[in-house]
Amino acid sequence: MSASAPAPGEPLLAVRPRPAPFYRSRRFLWRFVPVAALALAGVVALLLSGTVALPFQPMVTLVGVGGSKLEYLDDPQVRAQLLRRHVTVQTTRLGSREAARADFEGVDFVFPSGQPTAELVQQRRQQAQEYASAHRVFVSPIVLATYREYAETLRAAGLARPQPGQDPGRPIYYDLSLGPFLDQGRAGRTWDDLGIGRQGVSNGNTVLAQTSNVCAANSAATYLGLVAFMTRGGVPDSEEDGVELARQIRPLLREQGLPTRAPDVLYFIPEGRGLVPVIVIYEHQYLAYQLGRVDAGAGLDEDRVLLYPDATFQNEPTLVALTAEAQWLGDYLTTDPELRRRALELGYRVLDPSLDDSSAELPGFLAERGVPAPSMSDQYTRALLPDVPTLEAMITAVGDCPPIPG
C-alpha cells in the first residue's frame, strides 16, 4: 500500500475555495453601483448648497415686525437662502408706523418701509438705552398707479407725458406734473370735468390719489410729505408751521374716501378700475406684477400704468436690528449676491456696493426679462420731507393718529 493512498473506508475531503463576498458579486454590483452613484451625487449637491449640515447645527430664529417690506423676507427663495445660513424668520406684518408703536419685547428687528419710521424706532431705543442698528436694504420710489384711460386724460389736459424710450402708442410709464395735478383736487374738479368721457369712461369723483391709512403706512406718510413740499415749495419751518400746513392739505388726502388697508391689492384685481382709479403704491409692487405676468406667459398688462411725480423722494426701506443676531441679518441682506438678485426679481432697485445710491442694475435686469424699464433720470426735483417730529405732528393732524410712544 502506498503511503500517499488513503486507507480503505476513510472518507475523502475536498477543500473548496472560499466563496467571494456578496458585495463582490456581479448581481449585487449591477444593482448597487448606480444607486450609490446617485446617493453620492445627492450628498455632493447638499454640500455645495450648504444644507447637509443643517440637522447638526443650531438654528437661529429671528422675530421681526414691520410694514409691507416684510413680504421680501417672507419670499420662499429668500427664506431658503437664509435657511442655508441656519437662520429662520418669524414676521408679523403691521403698518410701518404701527410697527414703530409695537412692544419690542422678544422682537429682534423692525423692518419699516421708509426712513422716518426707522428713525422713530431708533429714537425709542436710544431713549431706553437699548441696542439699535440701521441697515438700508434697497430702494423703491413712491409712484401713482392708474389705468390707461386716466393717464391719457391727464396727458390730454397737459398734466402728464409719456416717458421717452417706450412704444409711443402704448406707454406704461408717464411723468406727472404733481403741482398742477394737486390743483385739480383743490379746485374740486372731477374726472368728468377733465374730459375722461373721451376715453369712454364716466367718473364724477374729484381728481385725487387714494392712499393707505396715513396713521399706519409709510407710503401714505411719504405722499403727505410730497404734497406738503409741493404746496409750500419746501419744508415747514417748525412743528406749528407743519400742523398748519397739514390742515390746509388735509382735504387732498382725506376726501378720496376712507383709506384702505392694502390698496395695492385692489389695484391689481379686475374691479380695481372702479374702486381705486389712482392709487399711491411703491414702484416695486408694479414691476413685480409685470415680471410675474411675463414669466407666466401672459405678457405685459398695458392697461395698468404708472405716474411718476416730478417731485420725488428716495424711499429707503430700512431694517433696524434690535439684537446682534439681527445685525448679522441686516448685513447679509445688503451684501449677499443671491439676495440682491432676488430683490431685483421682486422689482426693487438694489443699492450700489457703497450703499450710497440705487444702482443701475434694474434696467438691465428688466430688459433681460422683457419688461420695459422706467426712467432712471435724476432730473426730477428731489423733494425733502420734514424732520421726524414735524412729520409726525403733520401725520397726526391729517389722520387723527395716536402718537408714537417714547
Short mmCIF file of C-alpha atoms in Angstrom, two decimals:
data_model
loop_
_atom_site.label_atom_id
_atom_site.label_comp_id
_atom_site.label_asym_id
_atom_site.label_seq_id
_atom_site.Cartn_x
_atom_site.Cartn_y
_atom_site.Cartn_z
CA MET A 1 0.00 0.00 0.00
CA SER A 2 1.34 3.37 -0.97
CA ALA A 3 1.99 5.93 1.82
CA SER A 4 0.00 8.52 -0.05
CA ALA A 5 -3.04 6.40 -0.69
CA PRO A 6 -5.96 6.71 1.72
CA ALA A 7 -6.75 3.83 4.00
CA PRO A 8 -9.68 1.66 2.97
CA GLY A 9 -13.01 3.04 4.23
CA GLU A 10 -11.74 6.58 5.10
CA PRO A 11 -13.90 9.48 3.73
CA LEU A 12 -12.49 11.73 1.04
CA LEU A 13 -12.49 15.51 2.00
CA ALA A 14 -12.38 18.10 -0.77
CA VAL A 15 -11.13 21.61 0.07
CA ARG A 16 -13.08 24.18 -1.93
CA PRO A 17 -12.10 27.87 -2.34
CA ARG A 18 -13.91 30.37 -0.09
CA PRO A 19 -16.86 32.00 -1.92
CA ALA A 20 -16.49 35.70 -2.88
CA PRO A 21 -18.23 38.20 -0.54
CA PHE A 22 -21.76 39.13 -1.62
CA TYR A 23 -20.72 42.68 -2.25
CA ARG A 24 -18.34 41.50 -4.97
CA SER A 25 -20.93 39.52 -6.85
CA ARG A 26 -21.91 40.76 -10.28
CA ARG A 27 -25.60 40.84 -9.42
CA PHE A 28 -25.01 42.98 -6.32
CA LEU A 29 -22.63 45.35 -8.09
CA TRP A 30 -25.04 45.71 -11.01
CA ARG A 31 -27.78 46.84 -8.64
CA PHE A 32 -25.80 48.74 -6.04
CA VAL A 33 -23.36 50.89 -8.04
CA PRO A 34 -26.00 53.06 -9.81
CA VAL A 35 -27.83 53.63 -6.52
CA ALA A 36 -24.61 54.53 -4.73
CA ALA A 37 -23.61 56.92 -7.50
CA LEU A 38 -26.98 58.67 -7.26
CA ALA A 39 -26.68 58.97 -3.48
CA LEU A 40 -23.15 60.32 -3.78
CA ALA A 41 -24.32 62.93 -6.27
CA GLY A 42 -27.04 63.98 -3.81
CA VAL A 43 -24.55 64.37 -0.98
CA VAL A 44 -22.29 66.48 -3.19
CA ALA A 45 -25.26 68.69 -4.11
CA LEU A 46 -26.13 69.15 -0.44
CA LEU A 47 -22.55 70.01 0.39
CA LEU A 48 -22.45 72.60 -2.36
CA SER A 49 -25.77 74.09 -1.21
CA GLY A 50 -24.61 74.29 2.38
CA THR A 51 -27.64 72.44 3.76
CA VAL A 52 -26.18 68.98 4.51
CA ALA A 53 -25.03 70.04 7.98
CA LEU A 54 -28.23 71.82 8.96
CA PRO A 55 -29.60 68.95 11.07
CA PHE A 56 -26.38 69.04 13.09
CA GLN A 57 -26.08 72.81 13.58
CA PRO A 58 -28.21 75.07 15.78
CA MET A 59 -30.86 77.15 14.04
CA VAL A 60 -31.35 80.82 14.90
CA THR A 61 -34.90 82.17 14.77
CA LEU A 62 -35.29 85.93 14.42
CA VAL A 63 -38.59 87.63 15.19
CA GLY A 64 -39.49 90.77 13.27
CA VAL A 65 -42.32 93.26 12.79
CA GLY A 66 -42.72 95.82 10.04
CA GLY A 67 -44.60 97.14 7.07
CA SER A 68 -45.13 95.86 3.55
CA LYS A 69 -41.41 95.16 3.01
CA LEU A 70 -41.69 92.09 5.21
CA GLU A 71 -43.01 90.43 2.05
CA TYR A 72 -39.36 90.29 0.96
CA LEU A 73 -38.38 88.23 4.00
CA ASP A 74 -41.46 86.04 3.50
CA ASP A 75 -40.44 85.22 -0.07
CA PRO A 76 -39.72 81.45 -0.36
CA GLN A 77 -36.39 81.96 -2.14
CA VAL A 78 -35.19 84.46 0.46
CA ARG A 79 -36.23 82.10 3.25
CA ALA A 80 -34.39 79.22 1.57
CA GLN A 81 -31.23 81.31 1.28
CA LEU A 82 -31.41 82.26 4.97
CA LEU A 83 -32.01 78.63 5.89
CA ARG A 84 -28.70 77.74 4.26
CA ARG A 85 -27.12 80.04 6.83
CA HIS A 86 -29.12 78.35 9.63
CA VAL A 87 -31.48 81.31 10.10
CA THR A 88 -35.27 81.40 10.07
CA VAL A 89 -37.50 84.46 10.47
CA GLN A 90 -40.91 84.88 12.07
CA THR A 91 -42.65 88.03 10.87
CA THR A 92 -45.72 90.00 11.89
CA ARG A 93 -46.89 92.50 9.30
CA LEU A 94 -48.23 95.81 10.55
CA GLY A 95 -48.22 99.25 9.01
CA SER A 96 -44.80 100.85 9.29
CA ARG A 97 -45.94 103.38 11.91
CA GLU A 98 -47.85 100.66 13.74
CA ALA A 99 -44.60 98.70 13.90
CA ALA A 100 -42.88 101.72 15.45
CA ARG A 101 -45.57 101.71 18.19
CA ALA A 102 -45.25 97.97 18.84
CA ASP A 103 -43.95 96.38 22.03
CA PHE A 104 -40.37 95.35 21.25
CA GLU A 105 -40.20 92.66 23.92
CA GLY A 106 -38.96 89.49 22.21
CA VAL A 107 -38.53 91.29 18.87
CA ASP A 108 -35.18 91.07 17.06
CA PHE A 109 -35.77 93.57 14.27
CA VAL A 110 -38.19 96.13 12.86
CA PHE A 111 -38.44 96.49 9.08
CA PRO A 112 -40.39 99.66 8.19
CA SER A 113 -40.81 100.78 4.60
CA GLY A 114 -39.01 104.13 4.95
CA GLN A 115 -36.51 106.21 6.85
CA PRO A 116 -38.88 108.31 9.02
CA THR A 117 -40.28 105.28 10.83
CA ALA A 118 -36.82 103.75 11.11
CA GLU A 119 -35.68 106.95 12.83
CA LEU A 120 -38.61 106.72 15.23
CA VAL A 121 -37.61 103.18 16.18
CA GLN A 122 -34.01 104.23 16.72
CA GLN A 123 -35.10 107.16 18.86
CA ARG A 124 -37.20 104.86 21.05
CA ARG A 125 -34.23 102.55 21.54
CA GLN A 126 -31.84 105.41 22.30
CA GLN A 127 -34.18 106.84 24.89
CA ALA A 128 -34.38 103.40 26.53
CA GLN A 129 -30.59 102.99 26.13
CA GLU A 130 -31.11 99.79 24.18
CA TYR A 131 -29.43 98.32 21.11
CA ALA A 132 -30.36 99.51 17.59
CA SER A 133 -28.53 99.31 14.27
CA ALA A 134 -30.00 100.53 10.95
CA HIS A 135 -29.42 98.79 7.59
CA ARG A 136 -30.58 100.25 4.25
CA VAL A 137 -31.60 97.29 2.10
CA PHE A 138 -32.90 98.62 -1.24
CA VAL A 139 -34.91 101.46 -2.79
CA SER A 140 -38.47 101.66 -4.10
CA PRO A 141 -39.87 105.08 -5.08
CA ILE A 142 -43.42 106.21 -4.38
CA VAL A 143 -45.50 106.28 -7.58
CA LEU A 144 -49.14 106.81 -8.54
CA ALA A 145 -50.63 103.72 -10.16
CA THR A 146 -53.57 104.16 -12.50
CA TYR A 147 -55.20 102.90 -15.71
CA ARG A 148 -54.56 103.95 -19.27
CA GLU A 149 -57.74 105.97 -19.72
CA TYR A 150 -56.94 108.08 -16.62
CA ALA A 151 -53.31 108.59 -17.67
CA GLU A 152 -54.37 109.60 -21.19
CA THR A 153 -56.92 112.03 -19.73
CA LEU A 154 -54.14 113.64 -17.69
CA ARG A 155 -51.98 113.68 -20.82
CA ALA A 156 -54.68 115.45 -22.86
CA ALA A 157 -55.01 118.03 -20.06
CA GLY A 158 -51.27 118.73 -20.16
CA LEU A 159 -50.69 117.20 -16.72
CA ALA A 160 -48.79 114.04 -17.75
CA ARG A 161 -46.48 112.94 -20.57
CA PRO A 162 -45.07 109.54 -21.54
CA GLN A 163 -41.51 108.85 -20.54
CA PRO A 164 -39.13 108.50 -23.51
CA GLY A 165 -37.96 105.20 -24.96
CA GLN A 166 -41.33 103.40 -24.96
CA ASP A 167 -43.87 102.25 -27.50
CA PRO A 168 -45.40 105.64 -28.36
CA GLY A 169 -48.80 104.07 -28.88
CA ARG A 170 -48.93 102.12 -25.60
CA PRO A 171 -46.63 103.69 -22.99
CA ILE A 172 -46.85 102.32 -19.47
CA TYR A 173 -44.74 104.98 -17.69
CA TYR A 174 -45.73 108.66 -17.51
CA ASP A 175 -44.21 111.67 -15.78
CA LEU A 176 -46.79 113.60 -13.75
CA SER A 177 -46.75 117.32 -13.01
CA LEU A 178 -47.64 116.86 -9.36
CA GLY A 179 -48.36 120.53 -8.53
CA PRO A 180 -50.95 121.04 -11.31
CA PHE A 181 -52.42 117.60 -10.53
CA LEU A 182 -52.97 118.65 -6.91
CA ASP A 183 -54.52 121.92 -8.13
CA GLN A 184 -57.30 119.90 -9.77
CA GLY A 185 -58.23 118.46 -6.40
CA ARG A 186 -58.05 121.83 -4.67
CA ALA A 187 -60.43 123.26 -7.26
CA GLY A 188 -62.83 120.34 -6.80
CA ARG A 189 -62.55 119.30 -10.45
CA THR A 190 -63.79 115.83 -11.29
CA TRP A 191 -62.56 113.33 -13.85
CA ASP A 192 -65.64 114.13 -15.91
CA ASP A 193 -64.63 117.82 -15.80
CA LEU A 194 -61.18 116.82 -17.00
CA GLY A 195 -62.66 115.09 -20.05
CA ILE A 196 -62.37 111.41 -19.23
CA GLY A 197 -65.55 110.84 -21.23
CA ARG A 198 -63.38 110.95 -24.36
CA GLN A 199 -61.86 107.68 -23.13
CA GLY A 200 -65.27 106.04 -22.88
CA VAL A 201 -65.37 106.34 -19.09
CA SER A 202 -67.53 108.37 -16.72
CA ASN A 203 -66.29 109.31 -13.24
CA GLY A 204 -67.73 112.14 -11.18
CA ASN A 205 -65.18 111.81 -8.35
CA THR A 206 -62.68 114.54 -7.58
CA VAL A 207 -59.25 114.19 -9.19
CA LEU A 208 -57.28 112.81 -6.25
CA ALA A 209 -54.95 109.91 -5.43
CA GLN A 210 -56.04 107.21 -2.97
CA THR A 211 -53.62 106.27 -0.19
CA SER A 212 -53.33 103.77 2.61
CA ASN A 213 -54.09 104.91 6.15
CA VAL A 214 -51.68 107.75 6.89
CA CYS A 215 -51.62 106.70 10.55
CA ALA A 216 -50.25 103.27 9.67
CA ALA A 217 -48.46 103.21 6.32
CA ASN A 218 -45.17 104.75 5.23
CA SER A 219 -46.42 105.18 1.65
CA ALA A 220 -49.25 107.44 2.80
CA ALA A 221 -46.94 109.42 5.10
CA THR A 222 -44.44 109.89 2.27
CA TYR A 223 -47.17 111.09 -0.08
CA LEU A 224 -48.27 113.52 2.62
CA GLY A 225 -44.71 114.83 2.69
CA LEU A 226 -44.65 115.20 -1.11
CA VAL A 227 -47.96 117.07 -1.13
CA ALA A 228 -46.70 119.35 1.64
CA PHE A 229 -43.44 120.01 -0.23
CA MET A 230 -45.25 120.92 -3.45
CA THR A 231 -47.75 123.12 -1.60
CA ARG A 232 -45.15 125.04 0.40
CA GLY A 233 -42.27 124.87 -2.07
CA GLY A 234 -40.14 123.47 0.72
CA VAL A 235 -40.40 122.04 4.22
CA PRO A 236 -42.21 123.68 7.17
CA ASP A 237 -40.18 125.89 9.47
CA SER A 238 -41.48 124.34 12.69
CA GLU A 239 -43.91 121.81 14.10
CA GLU A 240 -46.54 124.55 14.45
CA ASP A 241 -46.00 125.56 10.83
CA GLY A 242 -46.20 121.91 9.80
CA VAL A 243 -49.51 121.39 11.59
CA GLU A 244 -50.99 124.46 9.93
CA LEU A 245 -49.81 123.23 6.53
CA ALA A 246 -51.22 119.76 7.25
CA ARG A 247 -54.65 121.27 7.93
CA GLN A 248 -54.51 123.06 4.57
CA ILE A 249 -53.70 119.93 2.58
CA ARG A 250 -55.82 117.52 4.61
CA PRO A 251 -58.66 117.52 2.02
CA LEU A 252 -56.24 116.27 -0.65
CA LEU A 253 -55.56 113.18 1.45
CA ARG A 254 -58.91 112.61 3.14
CA GLU A 255 -61.57 113.49 0.57
CA GLN A 256 -60.87 110.40 -1.53
CA GLY A 257 -62.88 108.38 0.98
CA LEU A 258 -61.92 106.02 3.75
CA PRO A 259 -58.36 104.72 3.35
CA THR A 260 -57.97 101.02 2.69
CA ARG A 261 -55.64 98.63 4.45
CA ALA A 262 -53.98 97.30 1.28
CA PRO A 263 -54.95 99.49 -1.68
CA ASP A 264 -52.32 97.88 -3.92
CA VAL A 265 -54.30 94.64 -3.74
CA LEU A 266 -57.41 96.44 -5.02
CA TYR A 267 -55.43 98.00 -7.87
CA PHE A 268 -54.41 94.62 -9.30
CA ILE A 269 -57.86 92.99 -9.28
CA PRO A 270 -60.31 93.36 -12.21
CA GLU A 271 -62.66 95.53 -10.12
CA GLY A 272 -59.87 97.95 -9.20
CA ARG A 273 -60.62 100.34 -12.05
CA GLY A 274 -63.90 101.34 -10.42
CA LEU A 275 -62.61 101.25 -6.82
CA VAL A 276 -59.22 102.99 -6.90
CA PRO A 277 -58.63 104.77 -10.24
CA VAL A 278 -55.42 106.44 -8.95
CA ILE A 279 -53.54 105.00 -6.01
CA VAL A 280 -50.25 105.59 -4.20
CA ILE A 281 -48.05 102.48 -4.22
CA TYR A 282 -44.36 101.53 -4.40
CA GLU A 283 -42.69 101.07 -7.77
CA HIS A 284 -41.54 97.52 -6.97
CA GLN A 285 -45.13 96.34 -6.48
CA TYR A 286 -45.97 97.24 -10.06
CA LEU A 287 -42.72 95.87 -11.51
CA ALA A 288 -43.09 92.57 -9.64
CA TYR A 289 -46.63 92.29 -11.01
CA GLN A 290 -45.44 92.82 -14.60
CA LEU A 291 -42.50 90.43 -14.18
CA GLY A 292 -44.85 87.79 -12.84
CA ARG A 293 -47.16 88.16 -15.84
CA VAL A 294 -44.30 87.91 -18.32
CA ASP A 295 -42.83 84.86 -16.58
CA ALA A 296 -46.26 83.20 -16.66
CA GLY A 297 -46.56 83.81 -20.41
CA ALA A 298 -49.42 86.32 -20.03
CA GLY A 299 -47.44 89.26 -21.44
CA LEU A 300 -47.40 92.85 -20.23
CA ASP A 301 -50.50 94.40 -18.74
CA GLU A 302 -50.69 97.57 -20.86
CA ASP A 303 -53.90 98.80 -19.25
CA ARG A 304 -52.27 99.40 -15.86
CA VAL A 305 -49.69 102.20 -15.93
CA LEU A 306 -47.58 104.30 -13.57
CA LEU A 307 -47.40 108.05 -13.00
CA TYR A 308 -44.03 109.29 -11.69
CA PRO A 309 -44.39 112.61 -9.82
CA ASP A 310 -41.91 115.23 -10.99
CA ALA A 311 -41.04 115.75 -7.31
CA THR A 312 -39.59 112.52 -5.94
CA PHE A 313 -38.34 111.23 -2.63
CA GLN A 314 -35.79 108.41 -2.41
CA ASN A 315 -37.73 105.98 -0.23
CA GLU A 316 -35.38 103.56 1.51
CA PRO A 317 -36.76 100.54 3.40
CA THR A 318 -34.54 100.18 6.45
CA LEU A 319 -34.12 97.15 8.72
CA VAL A 320 -33.48 98.24 12.31
CA ALA A 321 -31.72 95.47 14.22
CA LEU A 322 -32.56 95.30 17.92
CA THR A 323 -30.16 92.41 18.64
CA ALA A 324 -26.70 91.37 17.48
CA GLU A 325 -28.17 88.40 15.58
CA ALA A 326 -30.45 90.73 13.66
CA GLN A 327 -27.49 92.96 12.85
CA TRP A 328 -26.00 89.99 11.02
CA LEU A 329 -29.28 89.66 9.10
CA GLY A 330 -29.17 93.31 8.05
CA ASP A 331 -25.58 92.97 6.81
CA TYR A 332 -26.38 89.76 4.94
CA LEU A 333 -29.43 91.20 3.17
CA THR A 334 -27.38 94.07 1.79
CA THR A 335 -24.32 92.11 0.63
CA ASP A 336 -25.31 88.58 -0.45
CA PRO A 337 -25.30 88.35 -4.29
CA GLU A 338 -28.19 85.87 -4.44
CA LEU A 339 -30.38 88.02 -2.22
CA ARG A 340 -29.54 91.12 -4.25
CA ARG A 341 -30.55 89.24 -7.39
CA ARG A 342 -33.81 88.16 -5.76
CA ALA A 343 -34.53 91.77 -4.80
CA LEU A 344 -34.26 92.68 -8.49
CA GLU A 345 -36.65 89.87 -9.37
CA LEU A 346 -39.14 91.38 -6.92
CA GLY A 347 -38.86 94.80 -8.59
CA TYR A 348 -36.58 96.63 -6.14
CA ARG A 349 -33.75 98.97 -7.02
CA VAL A 350 -30.79 97.49 -5.19
CA LEU A 351 -28.17 99.78 -3.74
CA ASP A 352 -24.71 100.12 -5.26
CA PRO A 353 -21.79 98.43 -3.43
CA SER A 354 -21.09 101.60 -1.43
CA LEU A 355 -24.77 101.66 -0.30
CA ASP A 356 -24.83 105.35 -1.26
CA ASP A 357 -27.44 105.25 -4.03
CA SER A 358 -29.55 102.90 -6.11
CA SER A 359 -27.52 101.07 -8.73
CA ALA A 360 -28.15 100.81 -12.46
CA GLU A 361 -28.82 97.06 -12.31
CA LEU A 362 -32.62 97.23 -12.52
CA PRO A 363 -32.99 98.47 -16.14
CA GLY A 364 -30.67 95.76 -17.46
CA PHE A 365 -32.47 93.09 -15.48
CA LEU A 366 -35.89 94.23 -16.72
CA ALA A 367 -34.61 94.22 -20.31
CA GLU A 368 -33.46 90.61 -19.86
CA ARG A 369 -36.93 89.63 -18.75
CA GLY A 370 -38.82 91.53 -21.46
CA VAL A 371 -40.27 94.28 -19.25
CA PRO A 372 -39.72 97.95 -20.23
CA ALA A 373 -37.70 99.91 -17.68
CA PRO A 374 -38.92 103.20 -16.21
CA SER A 375 -36.73 106.28 -16.50
CA MET A 376 -33.82 106.38 -14.08
CA SER A 377 -33.32 110.10 -14.75
CA ASP A 378 -32.02 112.32 -11.96
CA GLN A 379 -33.74 115.36 -13.49
CA TYR A 380 -36.73 115.15 -11.15
CA THR A 381 -36.98 117.59 -8.26
CA ARG A 382 -35.68 115.92 -5.13
CA ALA A 383 -38.37 116.57 -2.54
CA LEU A 384 -37.47 116.87 1.12
CA LEU A 385 -39.56 115.50 3.96
CA PRO A 386 -39.93 117.49 7.17
CA ASP A 387 -37.84 116.35 10.11
CA VAL A 388 -39.32 113.42 12.00
CA PRO A 389 -41.01 115.37 14.85
CA THR A 390 -42.62 117.76 12.36
CA LEU A 391 -43.73 114.96 10.04
CA GLU A 392 -45.22 113.12 13.00
CA ALA A 393 -47.16 116.22 14.01
CA MET A 394 -48.45 116.58 10.44
CA ILE A 395 -49.48 112.92 10.24
CA THR A 396 -51.37 113.25 13.49
CA ALA A 397 -53.12 116.39 12.25
CA VAL A 398 -54.20 114.77 8.97
CA GLY A 399 -55.16 111.35 10.31
CA ASP A 400 -56.07 111.98 13.99
CA CYS A 401 -53.47 109.32 14.81
CA PRO A 402 -52.28 108.09 18.21
CA PRO A 403 -48.72 109.27 18.92
CA ILE A 404 -45.65 107.04 18.77
CA PRO A 405 -44.64 106.11 22.36
CA GLY A 406 -41.37 107.49 23.66
#
